[in-house]
Short mmCIF file of C-alpha atoms in Angstrom, two decimals:
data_model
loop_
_atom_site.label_atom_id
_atom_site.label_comp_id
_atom_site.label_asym_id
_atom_site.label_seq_id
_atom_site.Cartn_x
_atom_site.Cartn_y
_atom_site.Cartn_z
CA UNK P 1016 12.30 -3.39 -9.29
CA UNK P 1017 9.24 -5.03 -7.80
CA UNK P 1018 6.19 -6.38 -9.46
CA UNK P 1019 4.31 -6.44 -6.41
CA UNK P 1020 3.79 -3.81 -3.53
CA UNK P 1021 2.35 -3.90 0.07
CA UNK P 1022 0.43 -0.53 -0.15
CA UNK P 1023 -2.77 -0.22 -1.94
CA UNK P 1024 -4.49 2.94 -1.99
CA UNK P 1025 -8.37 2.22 -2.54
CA UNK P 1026 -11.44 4.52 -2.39
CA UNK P 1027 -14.62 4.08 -0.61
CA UNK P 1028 -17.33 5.58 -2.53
CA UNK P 1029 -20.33 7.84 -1.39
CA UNK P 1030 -22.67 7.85 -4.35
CA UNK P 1031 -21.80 4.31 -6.24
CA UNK P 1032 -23.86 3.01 -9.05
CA UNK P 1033 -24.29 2.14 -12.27
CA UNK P 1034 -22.51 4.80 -14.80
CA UNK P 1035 -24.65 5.42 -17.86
CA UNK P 1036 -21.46 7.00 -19.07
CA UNK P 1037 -19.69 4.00 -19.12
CA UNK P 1038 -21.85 1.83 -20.01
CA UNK P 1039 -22.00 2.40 -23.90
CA UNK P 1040 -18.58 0.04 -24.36
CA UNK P 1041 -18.31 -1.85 -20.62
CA UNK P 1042 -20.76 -4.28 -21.68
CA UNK P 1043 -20.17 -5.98 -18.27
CA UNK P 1044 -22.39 -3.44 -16.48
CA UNK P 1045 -26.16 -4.27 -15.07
CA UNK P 1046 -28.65 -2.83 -14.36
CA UNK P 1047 -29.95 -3.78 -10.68
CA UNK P 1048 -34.22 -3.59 -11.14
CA UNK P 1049 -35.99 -2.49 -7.83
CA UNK P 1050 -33.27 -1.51 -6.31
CA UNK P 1051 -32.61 3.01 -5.50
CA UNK P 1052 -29.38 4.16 -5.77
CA UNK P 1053 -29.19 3.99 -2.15
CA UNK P 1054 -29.61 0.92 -1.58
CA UNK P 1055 -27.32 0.36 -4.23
CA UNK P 1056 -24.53 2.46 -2.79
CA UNK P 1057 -25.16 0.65 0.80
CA UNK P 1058 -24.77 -2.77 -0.58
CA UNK P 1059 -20.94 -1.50 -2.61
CA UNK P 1060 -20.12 0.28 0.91
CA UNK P 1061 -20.66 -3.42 2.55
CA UNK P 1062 -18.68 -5.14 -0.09
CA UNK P 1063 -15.91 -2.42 0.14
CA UNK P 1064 -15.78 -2.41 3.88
CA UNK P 1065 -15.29 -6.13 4.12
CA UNK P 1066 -12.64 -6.55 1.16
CA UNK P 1067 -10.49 -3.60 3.08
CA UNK P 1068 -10.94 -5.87 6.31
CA UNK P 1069 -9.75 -9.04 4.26
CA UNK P 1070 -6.53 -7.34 2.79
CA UNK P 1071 -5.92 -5.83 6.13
CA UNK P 1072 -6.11 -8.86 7.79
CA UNK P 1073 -3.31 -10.53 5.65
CA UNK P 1074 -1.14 -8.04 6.39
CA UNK P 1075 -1.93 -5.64 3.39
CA UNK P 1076 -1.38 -1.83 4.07
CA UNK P 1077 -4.82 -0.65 2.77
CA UNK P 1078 -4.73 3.79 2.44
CA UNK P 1079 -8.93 4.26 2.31
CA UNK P 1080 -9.73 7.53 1.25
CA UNK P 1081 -13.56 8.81 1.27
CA UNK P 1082 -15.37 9.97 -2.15
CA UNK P 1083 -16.71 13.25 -1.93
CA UNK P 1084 -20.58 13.61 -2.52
CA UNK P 1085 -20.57 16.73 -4.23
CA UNK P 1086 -18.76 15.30 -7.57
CA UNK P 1087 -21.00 12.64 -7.72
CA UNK P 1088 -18.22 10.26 -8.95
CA UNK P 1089 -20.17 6.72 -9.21
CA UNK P 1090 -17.34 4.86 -10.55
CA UNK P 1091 -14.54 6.60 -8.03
CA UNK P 1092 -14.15 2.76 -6.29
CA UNK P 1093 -12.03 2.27 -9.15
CA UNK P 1094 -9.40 4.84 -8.81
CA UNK P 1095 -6.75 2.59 -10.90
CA UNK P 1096 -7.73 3.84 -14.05
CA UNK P 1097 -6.94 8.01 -13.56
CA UNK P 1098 -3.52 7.15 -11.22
CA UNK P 1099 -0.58 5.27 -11.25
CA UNK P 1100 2.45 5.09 -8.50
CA UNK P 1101 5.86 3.61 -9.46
CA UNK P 1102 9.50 3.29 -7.99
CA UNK P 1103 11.54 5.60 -8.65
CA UNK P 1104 8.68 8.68 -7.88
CA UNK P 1105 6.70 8.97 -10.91
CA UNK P 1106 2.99 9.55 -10.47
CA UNK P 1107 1.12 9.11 -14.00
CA UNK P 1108 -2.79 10.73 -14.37
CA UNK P 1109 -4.33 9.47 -17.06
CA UNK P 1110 -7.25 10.48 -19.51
CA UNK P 1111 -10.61 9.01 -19.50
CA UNK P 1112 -13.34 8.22 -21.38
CA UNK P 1113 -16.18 9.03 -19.58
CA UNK P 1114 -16.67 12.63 -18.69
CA UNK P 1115 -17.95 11.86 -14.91
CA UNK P 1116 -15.08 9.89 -14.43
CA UNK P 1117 -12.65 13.02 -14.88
CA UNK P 1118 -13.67 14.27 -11.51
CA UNK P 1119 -12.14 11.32 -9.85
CA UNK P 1120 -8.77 12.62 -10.10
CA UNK P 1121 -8.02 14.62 -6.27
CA UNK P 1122 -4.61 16.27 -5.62
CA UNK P 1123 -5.46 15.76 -2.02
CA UNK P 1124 -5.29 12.27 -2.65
CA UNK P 1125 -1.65 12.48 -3.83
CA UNK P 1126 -1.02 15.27 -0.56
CA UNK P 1127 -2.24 12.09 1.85
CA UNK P 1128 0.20 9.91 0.30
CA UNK P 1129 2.94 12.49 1.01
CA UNK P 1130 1.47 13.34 4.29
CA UNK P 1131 1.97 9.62 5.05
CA UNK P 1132 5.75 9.86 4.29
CA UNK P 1133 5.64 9.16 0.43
CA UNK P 1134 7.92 10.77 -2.24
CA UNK P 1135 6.39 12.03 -5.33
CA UNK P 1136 8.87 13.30 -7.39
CA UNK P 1137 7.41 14.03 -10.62
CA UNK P 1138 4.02 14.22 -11.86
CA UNK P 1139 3.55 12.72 -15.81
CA UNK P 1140 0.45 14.04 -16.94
CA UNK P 1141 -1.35 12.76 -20.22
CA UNK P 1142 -4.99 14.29 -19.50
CA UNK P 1143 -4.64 17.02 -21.89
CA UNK P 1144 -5.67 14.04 -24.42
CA UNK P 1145 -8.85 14.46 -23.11
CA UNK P 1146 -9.56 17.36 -25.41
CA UNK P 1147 -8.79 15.55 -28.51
CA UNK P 1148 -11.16 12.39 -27.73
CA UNK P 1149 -8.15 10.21 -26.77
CA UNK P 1150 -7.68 7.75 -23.58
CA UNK P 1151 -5.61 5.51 -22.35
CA UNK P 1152 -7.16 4.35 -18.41
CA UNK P 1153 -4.27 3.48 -16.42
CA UNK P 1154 -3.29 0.07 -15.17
CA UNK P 1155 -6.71 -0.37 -16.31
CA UNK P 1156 -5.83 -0.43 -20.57
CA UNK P 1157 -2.35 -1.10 -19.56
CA UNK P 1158 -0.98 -4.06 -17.35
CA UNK P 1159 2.63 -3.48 -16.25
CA UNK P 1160 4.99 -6.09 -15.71
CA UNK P 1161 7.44 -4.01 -13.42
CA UNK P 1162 10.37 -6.50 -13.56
CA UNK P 1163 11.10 -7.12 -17.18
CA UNK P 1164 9.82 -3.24 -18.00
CA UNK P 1165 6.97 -4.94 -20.64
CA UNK P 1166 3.44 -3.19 -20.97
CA UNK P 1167 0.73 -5.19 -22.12
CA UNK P 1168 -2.32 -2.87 -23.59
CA UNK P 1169 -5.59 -4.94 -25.41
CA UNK P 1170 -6.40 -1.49 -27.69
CA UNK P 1171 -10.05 -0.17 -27.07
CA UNK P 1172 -12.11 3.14 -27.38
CA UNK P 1173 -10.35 3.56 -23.94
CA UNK P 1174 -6.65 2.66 -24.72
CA UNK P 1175 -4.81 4.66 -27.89
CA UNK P 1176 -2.01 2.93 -29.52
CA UNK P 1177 0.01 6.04 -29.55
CA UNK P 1178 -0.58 7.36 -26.17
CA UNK P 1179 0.36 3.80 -25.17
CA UNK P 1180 3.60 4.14 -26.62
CA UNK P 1181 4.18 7.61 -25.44
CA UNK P 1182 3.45 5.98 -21.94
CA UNK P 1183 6.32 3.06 -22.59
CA UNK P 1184 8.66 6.03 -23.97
CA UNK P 1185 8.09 8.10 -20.33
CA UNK P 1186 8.44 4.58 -18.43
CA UNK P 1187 10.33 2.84 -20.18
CA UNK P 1188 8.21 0.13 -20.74
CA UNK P 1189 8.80 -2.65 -24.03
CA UNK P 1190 5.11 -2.23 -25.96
CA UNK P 1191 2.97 -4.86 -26.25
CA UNK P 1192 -0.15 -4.24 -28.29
CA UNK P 1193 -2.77 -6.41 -29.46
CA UNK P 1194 -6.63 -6.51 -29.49
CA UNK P 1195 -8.65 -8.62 -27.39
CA UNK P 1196 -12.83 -8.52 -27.56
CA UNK P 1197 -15.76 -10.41 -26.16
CA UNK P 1198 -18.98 -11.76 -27.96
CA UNK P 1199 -21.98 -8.80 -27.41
CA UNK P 1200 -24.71 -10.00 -29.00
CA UNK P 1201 -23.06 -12.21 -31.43
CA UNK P 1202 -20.86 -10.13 -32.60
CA UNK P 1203 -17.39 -9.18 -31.64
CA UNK P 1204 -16.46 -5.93 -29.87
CA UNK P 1205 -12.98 -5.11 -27.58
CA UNK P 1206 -13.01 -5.53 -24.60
CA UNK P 1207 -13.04 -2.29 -22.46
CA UNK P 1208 -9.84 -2.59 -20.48
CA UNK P 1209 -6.84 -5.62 -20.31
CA UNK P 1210 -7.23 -5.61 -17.32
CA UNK P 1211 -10.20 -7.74 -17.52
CA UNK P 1212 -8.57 -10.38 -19.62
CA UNK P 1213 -5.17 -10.50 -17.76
CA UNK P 1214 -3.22 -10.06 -14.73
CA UNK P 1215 0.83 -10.19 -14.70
CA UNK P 1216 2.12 -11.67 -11.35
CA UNK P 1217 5.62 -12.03 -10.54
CA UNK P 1218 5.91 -15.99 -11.91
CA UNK P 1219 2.49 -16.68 -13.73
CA UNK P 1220 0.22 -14.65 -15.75
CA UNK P 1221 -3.52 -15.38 -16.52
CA UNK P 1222 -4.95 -13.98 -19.50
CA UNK P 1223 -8.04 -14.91 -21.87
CA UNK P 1224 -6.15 -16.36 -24.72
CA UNK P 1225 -9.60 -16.90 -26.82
CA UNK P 1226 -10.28 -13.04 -26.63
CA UNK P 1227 -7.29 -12.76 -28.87
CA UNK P 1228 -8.41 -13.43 -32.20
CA UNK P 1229 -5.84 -12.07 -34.11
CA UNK P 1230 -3.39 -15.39 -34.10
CA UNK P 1231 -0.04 -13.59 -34.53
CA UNK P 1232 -0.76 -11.12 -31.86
CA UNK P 1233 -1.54 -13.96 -29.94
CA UNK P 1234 1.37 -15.67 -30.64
CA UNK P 1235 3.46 -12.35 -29.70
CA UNK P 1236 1.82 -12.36 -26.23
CA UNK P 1237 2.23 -15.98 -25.14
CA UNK P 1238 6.13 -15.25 -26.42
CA UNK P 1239 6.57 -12.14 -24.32
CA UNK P 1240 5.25 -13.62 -21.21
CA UNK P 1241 6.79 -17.38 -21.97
CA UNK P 1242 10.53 -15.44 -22.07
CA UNK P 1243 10.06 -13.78 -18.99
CA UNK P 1244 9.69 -16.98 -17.19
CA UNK P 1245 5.82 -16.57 -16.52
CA UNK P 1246 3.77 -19.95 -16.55
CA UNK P 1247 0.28 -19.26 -18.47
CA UNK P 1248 -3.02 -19.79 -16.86
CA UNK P 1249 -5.12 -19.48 -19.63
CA UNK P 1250 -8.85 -18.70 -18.65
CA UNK P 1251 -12.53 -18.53 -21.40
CA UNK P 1252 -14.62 -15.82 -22.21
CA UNK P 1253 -16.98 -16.85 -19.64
CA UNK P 1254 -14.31 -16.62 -16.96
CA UNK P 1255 -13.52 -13.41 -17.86
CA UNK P 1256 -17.85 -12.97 -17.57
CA UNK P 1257 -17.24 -13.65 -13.71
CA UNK P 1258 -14.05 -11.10 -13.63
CA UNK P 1259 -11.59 -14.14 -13.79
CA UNK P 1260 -9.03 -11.79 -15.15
CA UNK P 1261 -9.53 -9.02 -12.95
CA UNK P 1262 -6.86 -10.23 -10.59
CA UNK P 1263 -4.31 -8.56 -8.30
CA UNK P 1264 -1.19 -10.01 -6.60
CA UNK P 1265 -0.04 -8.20 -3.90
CA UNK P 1266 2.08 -8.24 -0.52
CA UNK P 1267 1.05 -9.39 2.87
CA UNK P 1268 2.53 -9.85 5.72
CA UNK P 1269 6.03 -10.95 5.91
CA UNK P 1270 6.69 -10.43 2.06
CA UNK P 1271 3.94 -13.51 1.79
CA UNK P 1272 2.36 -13.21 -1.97
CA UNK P 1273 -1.50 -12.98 -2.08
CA UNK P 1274 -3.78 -13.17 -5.18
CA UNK P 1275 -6.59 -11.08 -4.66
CA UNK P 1276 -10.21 -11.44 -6.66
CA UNK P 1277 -13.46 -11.40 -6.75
CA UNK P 1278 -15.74 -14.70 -5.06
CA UNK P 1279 -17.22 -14.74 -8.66
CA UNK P 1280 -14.31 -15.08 -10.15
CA UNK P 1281 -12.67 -17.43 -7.44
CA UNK P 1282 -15.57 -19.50 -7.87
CA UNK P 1283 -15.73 -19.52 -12.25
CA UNK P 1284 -11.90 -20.95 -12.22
CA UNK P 1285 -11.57 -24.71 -12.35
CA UNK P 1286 -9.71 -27.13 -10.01
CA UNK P 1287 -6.61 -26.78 -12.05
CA UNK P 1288 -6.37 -23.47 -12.84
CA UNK P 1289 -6.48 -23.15 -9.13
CA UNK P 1290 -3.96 -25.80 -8.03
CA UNK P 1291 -1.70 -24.26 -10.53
CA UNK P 1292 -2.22 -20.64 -9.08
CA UNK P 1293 -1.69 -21.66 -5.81
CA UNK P 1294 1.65 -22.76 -6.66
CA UNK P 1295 2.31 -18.95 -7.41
CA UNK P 1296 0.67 -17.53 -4.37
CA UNK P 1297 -1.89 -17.81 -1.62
CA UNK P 1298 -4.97 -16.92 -2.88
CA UNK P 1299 -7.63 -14.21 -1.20
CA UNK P 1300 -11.08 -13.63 -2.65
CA UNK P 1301 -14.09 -11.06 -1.26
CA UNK P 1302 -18.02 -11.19 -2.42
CA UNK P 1303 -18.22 -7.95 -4.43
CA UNK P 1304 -21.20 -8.72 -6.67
CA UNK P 1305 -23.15 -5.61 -6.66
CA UNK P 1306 -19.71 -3.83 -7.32
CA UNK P 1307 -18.85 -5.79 -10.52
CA UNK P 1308 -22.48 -5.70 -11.41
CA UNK P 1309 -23.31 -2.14 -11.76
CA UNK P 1310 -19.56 -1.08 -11.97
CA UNK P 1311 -18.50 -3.37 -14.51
CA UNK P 1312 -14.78 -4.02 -12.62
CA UNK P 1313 -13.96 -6.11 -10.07
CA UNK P 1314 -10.77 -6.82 -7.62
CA UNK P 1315 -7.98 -5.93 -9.39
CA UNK P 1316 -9.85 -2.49 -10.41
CA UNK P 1317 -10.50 -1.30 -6.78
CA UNK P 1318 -6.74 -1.16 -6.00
CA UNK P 1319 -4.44 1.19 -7.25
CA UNK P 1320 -0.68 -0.04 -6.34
CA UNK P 1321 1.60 2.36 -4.39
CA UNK P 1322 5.07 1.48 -5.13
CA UNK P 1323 6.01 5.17 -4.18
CA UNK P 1324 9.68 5.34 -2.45
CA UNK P 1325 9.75 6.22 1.27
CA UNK P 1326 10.76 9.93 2.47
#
């Protein structure tokens, strides 16, 4: 088993911009004043453009496949949330929240993977939840430590507890399950996906502690991730603000471990935090502000791992 993979598959979108759908619970969403949708779409394009040139240029096998127009899809840039590739063949779709967001989800995405000499065995398909109002978004609402077969899911209008552990029963993934939220407007509310809050890499993990409010479930984490050997970088509410948690690690060239985020969130973390990271891993970070602005996700969202086996 590997916790890290070499192949991203990412999505360049065509019609990017702020999702009113999404909005109602990703309170990390702007709006951008005097500025059209095109303009809008133009700047993501930029910031998409040069992040694929970054991982490419460390030796990252980036798979870029084009939105289509015609589903206007404003939020396909994160394509993490409807798809997941693992090891032995699986292929997971997943259901989600936002009605527009449903259209995201391409079978000829999964044919260029095959056309490009990947095996998809089997296809595990939760989207009928859909129907009966219930979600769980991916590696989005769930963050996968591959290795020691643990899922980690913060529960929110967008994660179920019981599709959750459906989802560890057809992995075979150990359940973790807590809540984690964020101050709106002085009061508390979840936080839309864990993915925000926490990233798993093979020897560290960094997570917003402080969003945890519940102290046993805290507890529970820090003793999940403390057994499996992973030192703690523990990162504040205002960190997560900047997409601090919204991290990646990933393969380069060579087998050489990146971390991948946002400049916002490179910039938020403090002179330990980093020192202790870079310990871990080299660390890569791309401007994606009017991404994480209007989208509300960062990095980590923007990549969905391949770990599909090789024909």
């Amino acid at each position: 088993m590997q916790q890290t993979t070499n192949t991203i598959l990412m999505i360049r979108p065509v019609s990017f911009r702020m999702n009113e759908q999404t909005a109602v619970n990703n309170y990390y969403q702007k709006i951008l004043e005097n500025m059209l949708p095109d303009a809008i779409n133009a700047k993501a394009q930029k910031e998409f453009d040069s992040y694929v040139e970054k991982l490419r240029g460390i030796g990252v096998n980036v798979i870029v496949v084009d939105d289509r127009k015609e589903t206007d899809t404003p939020d396909s840039i994160f394509p993490n949330n409807w798809v997941s590739f693992h090891e032995n063949g699986d292929v997971g779709l997943y259901p989600m929240f936002a009605e527009n967001r449903r259209l995201e989800r391409r079978e000829d995405i999964l044919e260029t993977l095959e056309e490009k000499g990947f095996l998809i065995n089997n296809i595990i398909d939760y989207t009928e939840a859909e129907l009966e109002q219930v979600f769980l978004e991916g590696t989005g609402s769930v963050i996968l430590d591959r290795i020691n077969r643990k899922a980690y899911c913060a529960l929110s209008p967008r994660a179920d507890e019981d599709l959750f552990i459906e989802f560890c029963e057809d992995f075979e993934f150990f359940p973790v399950v807590f809540t984690s939220n964020q101050t709106v407007n002085g009061e508390r509310k979840a936080i839309y996906h864990t993915n925000v809050m926490m990233c798993v890499g093979e020897t560290f993990a960094v997570i917003c502690l402080e969003s945890i409010d519940d102290k046993k479930e805290r507890k529970n984490v820090i003793k999940h991730l403390k057994e499996d050997g992973k030192e703690i970088v523990a990162i504040n509410e205002a960190q997560v603000n900047n997409f601090a948690g919204n991290m990646l690690q990933v393969k380069g060239k060579n087998n050489e471990l990146y971390l991948i985020m946002s400049q916002a969130a490179h910039d938020s973390l403090n002179e330990n935090q980093i020192k202790t990271l870079r310990k871990h891993s080299n660390i890569l970070s791309s401007s994606l502000d009017t991404i994480e602005a209007c989208g509300g996700g960062s990095a980590r969202c923007m990549m969905a791992e391949v770990f599909l086996p090789k024909a």
